[in-house]
Short mmCIF file of C-alpha atoms and ligand atoms in Angstrom, two decimals:
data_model
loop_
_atom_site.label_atom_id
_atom_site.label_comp_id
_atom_site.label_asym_id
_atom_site.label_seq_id
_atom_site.Cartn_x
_atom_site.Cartn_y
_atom_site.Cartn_z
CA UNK C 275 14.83 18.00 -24.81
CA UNK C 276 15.15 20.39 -22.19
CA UNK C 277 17.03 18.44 -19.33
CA UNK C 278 14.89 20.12 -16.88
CA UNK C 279 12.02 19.20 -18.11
CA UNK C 280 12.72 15.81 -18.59
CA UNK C 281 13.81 15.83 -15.29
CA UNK C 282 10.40 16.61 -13.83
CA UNK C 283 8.31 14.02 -16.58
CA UNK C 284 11.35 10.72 -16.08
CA UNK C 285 10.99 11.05 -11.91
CA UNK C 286 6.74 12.13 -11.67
CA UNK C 287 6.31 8.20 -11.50
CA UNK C 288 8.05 8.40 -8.00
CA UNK C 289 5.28 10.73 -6.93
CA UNK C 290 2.02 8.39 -7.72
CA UNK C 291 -0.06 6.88 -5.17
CA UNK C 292 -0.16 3.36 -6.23
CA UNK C 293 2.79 1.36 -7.22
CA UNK C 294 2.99 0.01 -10.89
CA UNK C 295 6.44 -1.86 -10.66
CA UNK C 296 6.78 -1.78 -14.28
CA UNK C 297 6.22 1.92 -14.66
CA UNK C 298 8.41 2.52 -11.83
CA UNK C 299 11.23 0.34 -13.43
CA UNK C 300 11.06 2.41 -16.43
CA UNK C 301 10.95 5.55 -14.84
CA UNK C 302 14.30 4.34 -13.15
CA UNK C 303 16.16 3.72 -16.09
CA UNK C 304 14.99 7.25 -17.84
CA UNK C 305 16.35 9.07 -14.32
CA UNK C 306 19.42 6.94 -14.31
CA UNK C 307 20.03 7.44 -17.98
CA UNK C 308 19.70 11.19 -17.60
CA UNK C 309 20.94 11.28 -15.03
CA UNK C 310 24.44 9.40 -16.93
CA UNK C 311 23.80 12.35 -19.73
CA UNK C 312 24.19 14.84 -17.46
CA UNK C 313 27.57 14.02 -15.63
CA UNK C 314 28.96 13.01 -18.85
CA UNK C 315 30.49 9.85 -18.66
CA UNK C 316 29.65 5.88 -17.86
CA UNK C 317 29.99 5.45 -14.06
CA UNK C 318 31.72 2.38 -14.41
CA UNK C 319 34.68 3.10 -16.50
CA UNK C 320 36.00 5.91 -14.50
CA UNK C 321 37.95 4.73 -11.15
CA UNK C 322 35.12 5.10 -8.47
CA UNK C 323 35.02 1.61 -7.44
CA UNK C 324 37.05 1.72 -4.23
CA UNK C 325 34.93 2.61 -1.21
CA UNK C 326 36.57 5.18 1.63
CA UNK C 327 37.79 3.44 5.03
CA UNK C 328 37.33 5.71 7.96
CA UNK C 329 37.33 5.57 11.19
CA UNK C 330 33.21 5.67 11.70
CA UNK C 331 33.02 3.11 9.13
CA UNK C 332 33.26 3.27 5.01
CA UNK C 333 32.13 5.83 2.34
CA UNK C 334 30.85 3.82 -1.00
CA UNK C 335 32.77 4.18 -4.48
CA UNK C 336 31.05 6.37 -6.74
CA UNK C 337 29.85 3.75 -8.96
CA UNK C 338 28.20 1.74 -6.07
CA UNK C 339 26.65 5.12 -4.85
CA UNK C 340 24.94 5.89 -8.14
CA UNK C 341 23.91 2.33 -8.14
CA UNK C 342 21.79 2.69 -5.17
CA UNK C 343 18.48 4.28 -7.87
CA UNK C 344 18.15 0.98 -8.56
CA UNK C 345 17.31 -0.31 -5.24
CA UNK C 346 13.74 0.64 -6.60
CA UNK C 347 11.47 0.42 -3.14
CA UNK C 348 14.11 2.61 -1.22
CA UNK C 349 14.30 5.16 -4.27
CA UNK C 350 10.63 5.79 -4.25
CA UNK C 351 10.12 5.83 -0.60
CA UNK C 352 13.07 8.24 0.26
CA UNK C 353 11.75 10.92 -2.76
CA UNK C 354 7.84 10.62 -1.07
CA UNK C 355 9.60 11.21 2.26
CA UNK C 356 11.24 13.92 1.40
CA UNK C 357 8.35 15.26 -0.36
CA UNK C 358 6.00 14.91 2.65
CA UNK C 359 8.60 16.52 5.05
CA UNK C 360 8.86 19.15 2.70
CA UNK C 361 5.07 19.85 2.68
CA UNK C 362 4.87 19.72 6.42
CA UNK C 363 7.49 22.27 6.98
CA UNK C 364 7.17 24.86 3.99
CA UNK C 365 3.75 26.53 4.67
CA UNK C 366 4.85 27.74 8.35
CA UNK C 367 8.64 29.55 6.94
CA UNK C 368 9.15 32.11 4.28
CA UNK C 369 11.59 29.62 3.43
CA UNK C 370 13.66 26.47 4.49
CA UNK C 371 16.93 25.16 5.07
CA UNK C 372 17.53 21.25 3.71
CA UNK C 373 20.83 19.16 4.34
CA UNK C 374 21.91 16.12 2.29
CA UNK C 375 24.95 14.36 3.92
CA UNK C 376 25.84 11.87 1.36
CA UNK C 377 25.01 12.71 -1.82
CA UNK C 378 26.23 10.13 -3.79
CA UNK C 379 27.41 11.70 -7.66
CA UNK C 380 23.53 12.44 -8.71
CA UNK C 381 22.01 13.80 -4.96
CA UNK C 382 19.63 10.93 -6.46
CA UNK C 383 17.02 11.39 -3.80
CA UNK C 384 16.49 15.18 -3.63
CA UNK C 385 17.25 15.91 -6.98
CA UNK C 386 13.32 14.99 -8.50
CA UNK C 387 12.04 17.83 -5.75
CA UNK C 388 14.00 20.77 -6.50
CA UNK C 389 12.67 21.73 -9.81
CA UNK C 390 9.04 20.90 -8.19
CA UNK C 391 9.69 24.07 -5.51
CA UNK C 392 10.02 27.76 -5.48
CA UNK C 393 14.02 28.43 -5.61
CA UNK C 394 12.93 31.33 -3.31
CA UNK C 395 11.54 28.54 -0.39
CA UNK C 396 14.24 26.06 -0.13
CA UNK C 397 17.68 26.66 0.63
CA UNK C 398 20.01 23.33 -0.12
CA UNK C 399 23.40 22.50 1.47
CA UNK C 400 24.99 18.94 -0.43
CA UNK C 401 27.89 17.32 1.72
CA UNK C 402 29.71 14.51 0.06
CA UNK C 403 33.01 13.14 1.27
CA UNK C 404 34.37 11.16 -1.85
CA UNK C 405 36.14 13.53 -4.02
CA UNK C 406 35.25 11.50 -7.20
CA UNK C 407 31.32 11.18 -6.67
CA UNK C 408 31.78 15.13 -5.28
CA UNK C 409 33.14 16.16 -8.85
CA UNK C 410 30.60 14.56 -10.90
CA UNK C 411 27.79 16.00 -8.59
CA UNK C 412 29.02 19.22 -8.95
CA UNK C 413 28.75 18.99 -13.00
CA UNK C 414 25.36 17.78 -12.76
CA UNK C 415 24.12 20.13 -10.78
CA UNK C 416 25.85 22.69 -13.28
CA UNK C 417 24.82 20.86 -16.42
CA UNK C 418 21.00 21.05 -15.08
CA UNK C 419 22.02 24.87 -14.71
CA UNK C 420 20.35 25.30 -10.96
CA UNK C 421 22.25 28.71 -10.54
CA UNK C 422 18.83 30.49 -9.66
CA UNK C 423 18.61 28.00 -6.78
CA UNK C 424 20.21 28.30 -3.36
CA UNK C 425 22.61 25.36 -3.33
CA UNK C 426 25.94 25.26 -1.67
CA UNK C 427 28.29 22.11 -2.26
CA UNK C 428 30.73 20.92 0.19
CA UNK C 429 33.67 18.16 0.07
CA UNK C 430 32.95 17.64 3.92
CA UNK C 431 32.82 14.08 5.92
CA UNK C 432 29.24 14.74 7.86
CA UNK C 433 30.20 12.73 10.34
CA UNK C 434 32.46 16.03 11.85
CA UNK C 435 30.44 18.61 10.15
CA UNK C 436 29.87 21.41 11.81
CA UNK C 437 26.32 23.54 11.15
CA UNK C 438 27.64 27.06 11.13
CA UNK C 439 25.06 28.07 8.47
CA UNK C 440 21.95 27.88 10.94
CA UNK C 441 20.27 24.64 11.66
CA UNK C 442 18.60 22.46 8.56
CA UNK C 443 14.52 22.33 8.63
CA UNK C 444 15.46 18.62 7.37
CA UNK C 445 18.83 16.82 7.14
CA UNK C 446 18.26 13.58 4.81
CA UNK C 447 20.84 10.84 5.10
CA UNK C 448 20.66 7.58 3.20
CA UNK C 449 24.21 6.09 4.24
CA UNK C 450 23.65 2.64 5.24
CA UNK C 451 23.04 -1.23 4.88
CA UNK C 452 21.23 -3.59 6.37
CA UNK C 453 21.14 -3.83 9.67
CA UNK C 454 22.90 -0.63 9.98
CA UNK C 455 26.21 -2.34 9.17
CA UNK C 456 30.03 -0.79 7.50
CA UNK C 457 28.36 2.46 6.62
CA UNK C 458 28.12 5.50 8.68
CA UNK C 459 24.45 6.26 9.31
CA UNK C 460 24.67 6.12 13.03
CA UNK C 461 27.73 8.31 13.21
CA UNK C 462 27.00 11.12 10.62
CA UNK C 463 22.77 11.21 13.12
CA UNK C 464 24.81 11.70 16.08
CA UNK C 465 26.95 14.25 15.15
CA UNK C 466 24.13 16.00 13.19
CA UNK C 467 20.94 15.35 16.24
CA UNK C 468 23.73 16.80 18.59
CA UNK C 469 23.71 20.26 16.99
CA UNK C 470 20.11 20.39 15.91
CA UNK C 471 16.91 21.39 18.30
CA UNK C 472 13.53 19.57 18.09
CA UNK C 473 12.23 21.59 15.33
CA UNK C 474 14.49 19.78 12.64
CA UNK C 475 13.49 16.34 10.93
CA UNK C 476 15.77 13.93 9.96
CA UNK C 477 14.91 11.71 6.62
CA UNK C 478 15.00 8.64 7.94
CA UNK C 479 12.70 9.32 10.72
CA UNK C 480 13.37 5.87 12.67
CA UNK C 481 15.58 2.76 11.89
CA UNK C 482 14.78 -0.20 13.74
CA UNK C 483 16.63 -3.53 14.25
CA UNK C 484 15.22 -6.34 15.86
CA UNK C 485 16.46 -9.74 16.67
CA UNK C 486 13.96 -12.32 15.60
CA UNK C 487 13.55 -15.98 13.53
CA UNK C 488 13.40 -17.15 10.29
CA UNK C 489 12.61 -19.85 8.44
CA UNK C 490 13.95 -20.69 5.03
CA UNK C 491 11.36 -22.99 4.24
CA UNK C 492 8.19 -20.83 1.76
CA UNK C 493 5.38 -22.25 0.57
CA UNK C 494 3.83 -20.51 -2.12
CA UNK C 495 1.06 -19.03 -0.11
CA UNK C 496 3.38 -17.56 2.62
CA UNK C 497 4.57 -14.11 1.25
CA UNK C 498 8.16 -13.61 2.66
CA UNK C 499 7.12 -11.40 6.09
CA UNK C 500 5.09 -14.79 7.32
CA UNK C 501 8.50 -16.42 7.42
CA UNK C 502 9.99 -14.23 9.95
CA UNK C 503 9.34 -13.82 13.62
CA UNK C 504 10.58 -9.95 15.39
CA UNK C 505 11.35 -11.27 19.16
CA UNK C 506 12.75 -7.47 20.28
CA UNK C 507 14.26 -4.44 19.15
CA UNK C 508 17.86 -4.32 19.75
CA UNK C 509 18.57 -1.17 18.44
CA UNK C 510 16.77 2.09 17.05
CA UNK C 511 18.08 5.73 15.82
CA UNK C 512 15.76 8.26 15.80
CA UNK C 513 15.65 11.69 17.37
CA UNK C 514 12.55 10.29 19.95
CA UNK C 515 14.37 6.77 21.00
CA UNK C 516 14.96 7.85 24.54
CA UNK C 517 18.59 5.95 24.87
CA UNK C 518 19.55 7.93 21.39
CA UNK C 519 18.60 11.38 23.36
CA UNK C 520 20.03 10.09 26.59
CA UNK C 521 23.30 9.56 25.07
CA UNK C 522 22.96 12.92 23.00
CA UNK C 523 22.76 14.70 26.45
CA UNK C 524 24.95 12.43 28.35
CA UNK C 525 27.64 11.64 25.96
CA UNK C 526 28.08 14.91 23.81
CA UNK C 527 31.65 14.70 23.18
CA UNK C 528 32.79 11.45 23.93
CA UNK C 529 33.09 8.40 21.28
CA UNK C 530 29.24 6.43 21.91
CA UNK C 531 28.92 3.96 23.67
CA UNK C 532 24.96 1.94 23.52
CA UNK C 533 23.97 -0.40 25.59
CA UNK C 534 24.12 -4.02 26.16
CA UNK C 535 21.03 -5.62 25.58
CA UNK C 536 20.24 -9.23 26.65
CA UNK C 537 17.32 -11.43 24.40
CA UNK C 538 16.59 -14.58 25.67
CA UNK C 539 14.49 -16.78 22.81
CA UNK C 540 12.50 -19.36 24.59
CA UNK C 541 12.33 -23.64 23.02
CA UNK C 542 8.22 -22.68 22.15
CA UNK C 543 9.14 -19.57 19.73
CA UNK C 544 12.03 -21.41 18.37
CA UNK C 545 9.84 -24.05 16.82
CA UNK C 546 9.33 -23.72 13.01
CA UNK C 547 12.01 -21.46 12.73
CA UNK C 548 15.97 -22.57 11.23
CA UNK C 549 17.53 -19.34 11.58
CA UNK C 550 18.83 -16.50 13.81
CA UNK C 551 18.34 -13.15 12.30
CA UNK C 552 18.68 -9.39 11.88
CA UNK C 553 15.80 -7.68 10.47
CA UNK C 554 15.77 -3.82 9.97
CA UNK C 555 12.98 -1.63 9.82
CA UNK C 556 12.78 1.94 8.16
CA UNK C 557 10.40 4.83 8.82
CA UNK C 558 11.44 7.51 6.11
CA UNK C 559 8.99 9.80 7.31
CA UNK C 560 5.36 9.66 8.21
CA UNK C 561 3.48 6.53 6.32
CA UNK C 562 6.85 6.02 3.68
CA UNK C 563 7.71 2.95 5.65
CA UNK C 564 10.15 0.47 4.22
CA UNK C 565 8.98 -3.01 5.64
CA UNK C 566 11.07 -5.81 6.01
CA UNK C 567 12.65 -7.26 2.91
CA UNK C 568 11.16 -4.91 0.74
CA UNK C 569 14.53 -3.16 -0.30
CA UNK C 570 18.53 -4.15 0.30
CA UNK C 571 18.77 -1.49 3.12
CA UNK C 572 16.03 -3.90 5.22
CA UNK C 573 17.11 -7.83 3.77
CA UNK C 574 17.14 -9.83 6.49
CA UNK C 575 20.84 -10.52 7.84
CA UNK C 576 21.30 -14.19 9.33
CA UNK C 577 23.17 -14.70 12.10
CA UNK C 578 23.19 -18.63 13.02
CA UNK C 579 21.95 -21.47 11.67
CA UNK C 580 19.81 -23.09 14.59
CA UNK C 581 18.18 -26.26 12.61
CA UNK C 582 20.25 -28.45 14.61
CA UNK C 583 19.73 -26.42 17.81
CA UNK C 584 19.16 -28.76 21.18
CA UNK C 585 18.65 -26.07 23.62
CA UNK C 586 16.10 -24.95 25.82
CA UNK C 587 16.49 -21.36 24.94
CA UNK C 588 18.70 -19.31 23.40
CA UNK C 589 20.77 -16.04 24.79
CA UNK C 590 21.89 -13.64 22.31
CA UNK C 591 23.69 -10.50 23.92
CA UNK C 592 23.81 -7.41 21.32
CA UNK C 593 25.55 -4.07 21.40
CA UNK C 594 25.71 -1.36 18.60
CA UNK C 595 29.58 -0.50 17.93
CA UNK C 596 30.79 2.25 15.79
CA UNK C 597 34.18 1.56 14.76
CA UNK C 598 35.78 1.27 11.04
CA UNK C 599 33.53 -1.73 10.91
CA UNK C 600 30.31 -0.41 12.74
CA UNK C 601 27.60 -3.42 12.85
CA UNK C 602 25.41 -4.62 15.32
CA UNK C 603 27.93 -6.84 17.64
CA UNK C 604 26.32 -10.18 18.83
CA UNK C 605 26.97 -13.04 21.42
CA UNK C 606 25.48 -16.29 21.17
CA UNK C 607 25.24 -18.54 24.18
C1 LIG V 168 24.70 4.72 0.06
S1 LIG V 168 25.33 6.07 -0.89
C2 LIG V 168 23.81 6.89 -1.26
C3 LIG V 168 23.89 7.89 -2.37
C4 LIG V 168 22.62 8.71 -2.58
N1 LIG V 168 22.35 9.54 -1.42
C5 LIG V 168 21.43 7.83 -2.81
O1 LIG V 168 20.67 7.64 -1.87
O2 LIG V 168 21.25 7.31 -3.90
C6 LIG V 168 26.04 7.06 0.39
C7 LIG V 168 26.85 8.25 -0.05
O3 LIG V 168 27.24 8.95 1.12
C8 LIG V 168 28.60 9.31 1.05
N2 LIG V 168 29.11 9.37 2.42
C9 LIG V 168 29.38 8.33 3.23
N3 LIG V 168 29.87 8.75 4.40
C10 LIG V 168 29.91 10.10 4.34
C11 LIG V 168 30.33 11.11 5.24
N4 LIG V 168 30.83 10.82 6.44
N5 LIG V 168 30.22 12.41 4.86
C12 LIG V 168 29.72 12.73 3.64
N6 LIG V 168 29.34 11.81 2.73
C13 LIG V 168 29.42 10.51 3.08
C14 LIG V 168 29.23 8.22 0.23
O4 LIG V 168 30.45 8.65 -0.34
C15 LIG V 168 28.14 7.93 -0.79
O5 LIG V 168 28.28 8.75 -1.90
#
């Protein structure tokens, strides 16, 4: 079959209202198999296991990046994203400009949309830093023979990229864990949200992280979000956080430096809860909202055990640090 075609009929399943998890765990496997077809080779045979250590943090092994379809809730809710921040910028342009820093080998989250859009409305620029996963994108998106689209390629780290090609009607960036940690999400934003103007919407919209409780005890009528307790956000990236555009302005240059923030947990909200934890929240764009354990990128990261806690309180001091290991740094007192 035309691999076009089956393109557009293996990844419409992303585009339905309603969720049928088993129709959406066969679609996966069709795009990931074509997806395999297309660049030619099995993932896990050639030598893309080792990650990238920079400075900002790592850059995943190719077969770890293509393995992120599966992470089925994120798949579908980055595609819809994309889709709806498509539809809200297209009709006002003759045509638009989209970004994708980090790719991955199949540009897994964009790829379903092109074929769905005029080639003479979007304009695509790829960036992908691992010269292994940047080779087999660059014979997929031959082998799917795209040459009537605008799409330019780049072997760039997007964490220095510079926009000399105008600025992006939507930059989409899916490189990160939970809790925003090892990857370099945070770094690749900056450097983009410092060179962009209002106008431009980044895919994710918001990332949240909160400090809260959980308990590790379920009953079979608590779904898994009744277990958890969000006492404050300790961090957020998004183009309206105020501290993100405070440090934009403030800080253009210079290596970033968030704040300290101070939660103090009081004896009362400890009760019923066993553990200190990270939870992370993910606004793709408008209502494509990845809750809270509904996808690796937002599984709950636990910090301390507190079942034998004694205290009155307890004082957890956080700061954001980008470094080769960038994670959410915490104190407990
Ligand atoms: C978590 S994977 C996601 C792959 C794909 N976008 C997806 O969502 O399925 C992140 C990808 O971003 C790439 N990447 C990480 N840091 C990068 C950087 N600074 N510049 C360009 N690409 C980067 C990695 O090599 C990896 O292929």
């Amino acid at each position: 079959m035309d691999n076009k075609k089956e393109l557009i009929r293996v990844t419409s399943e992303y585009f339905e209202n309603s969720i049928d998890y088993h129709k959406l765990l066969k679609a996966s496997k069709e795009y990931k198999n074509l997806l395999n077809k297309l660049c030619g080779q099995e993932l896990d045979k050639v030598t893309g296991k080792d990650n990238i250590q920079l400075n900002n943090g790592m850059a995943l092994g190719t077969l770890w990046a293509a393995m992120c379809i599966d992470d089925l809730i994120r798949t579908r809710k980055f595609i819809r994203g994309i889709n709806k921040a498509i539809k809200e910028k297209i009709n006002n342009k003759e045509s638009i400009h989209i970004l994708y820093a980090g790719t991955g080998p199949f540009a897994t989250l964009l790829l379903p949309l092109i074929l769905r859009y005029s080639k003479h409305k979007i304009r695509y620029t790829l960036l992908e830093i691992n010269p292994i996963t940047f080779k087999i994108l660059q014979k997929v998106i031959s082998e799917l023979k795209l040459g009537a689209y605008s799409i330019t390629l780049l072997n760039e780290d997007a964490t220095k990229y510079k926009l000399t090609h105008g600025i992006p009607d939507i930059i989409i960036s899916e490189t990160m864990q939970s809790a925003l940690a090892k990857e370099q999400q945070v770094s690749i934003f900056f450097n983009l949200m410092r060179q962009v103007n209002l106008d431009s919407i980044f895919i994710p919209k918001k990332i949240k992280i909160y400090l809260g409780l959980k308990t590790t005890e379920s009953s079979s009528e608590k779904i898994q979000t009744q277990n958890y307790y969000k006492e404050k956000k300790v961090f957020e990236i998004s183009k309206e956080d105020s501290i993100c555009a405070h440090l934009i302005e403030n800080q253009p240059h210079k290596e970033i430096s968030f704040p300290k923030i101070k939660t103090i947990i009081t004896k009362e909200k400890l009760e019923g809860f066993n553990q200190l934890a990270l939870f992370t929240e993910i606004q793709v764009f408008k209502d494509e909202v990845i809750e809270i354990n509904k996808s690796g990128l937002t599984t709950p990261l636990i910090i301390k055990d507190i079942s034998n806690n004694s205290k009155d309180s307890i004082t957890i001091k956080t700061q954001y640090k980008i470094c080769n290991e960038p994670k959410l740094d915490y104190k407990i007192t």
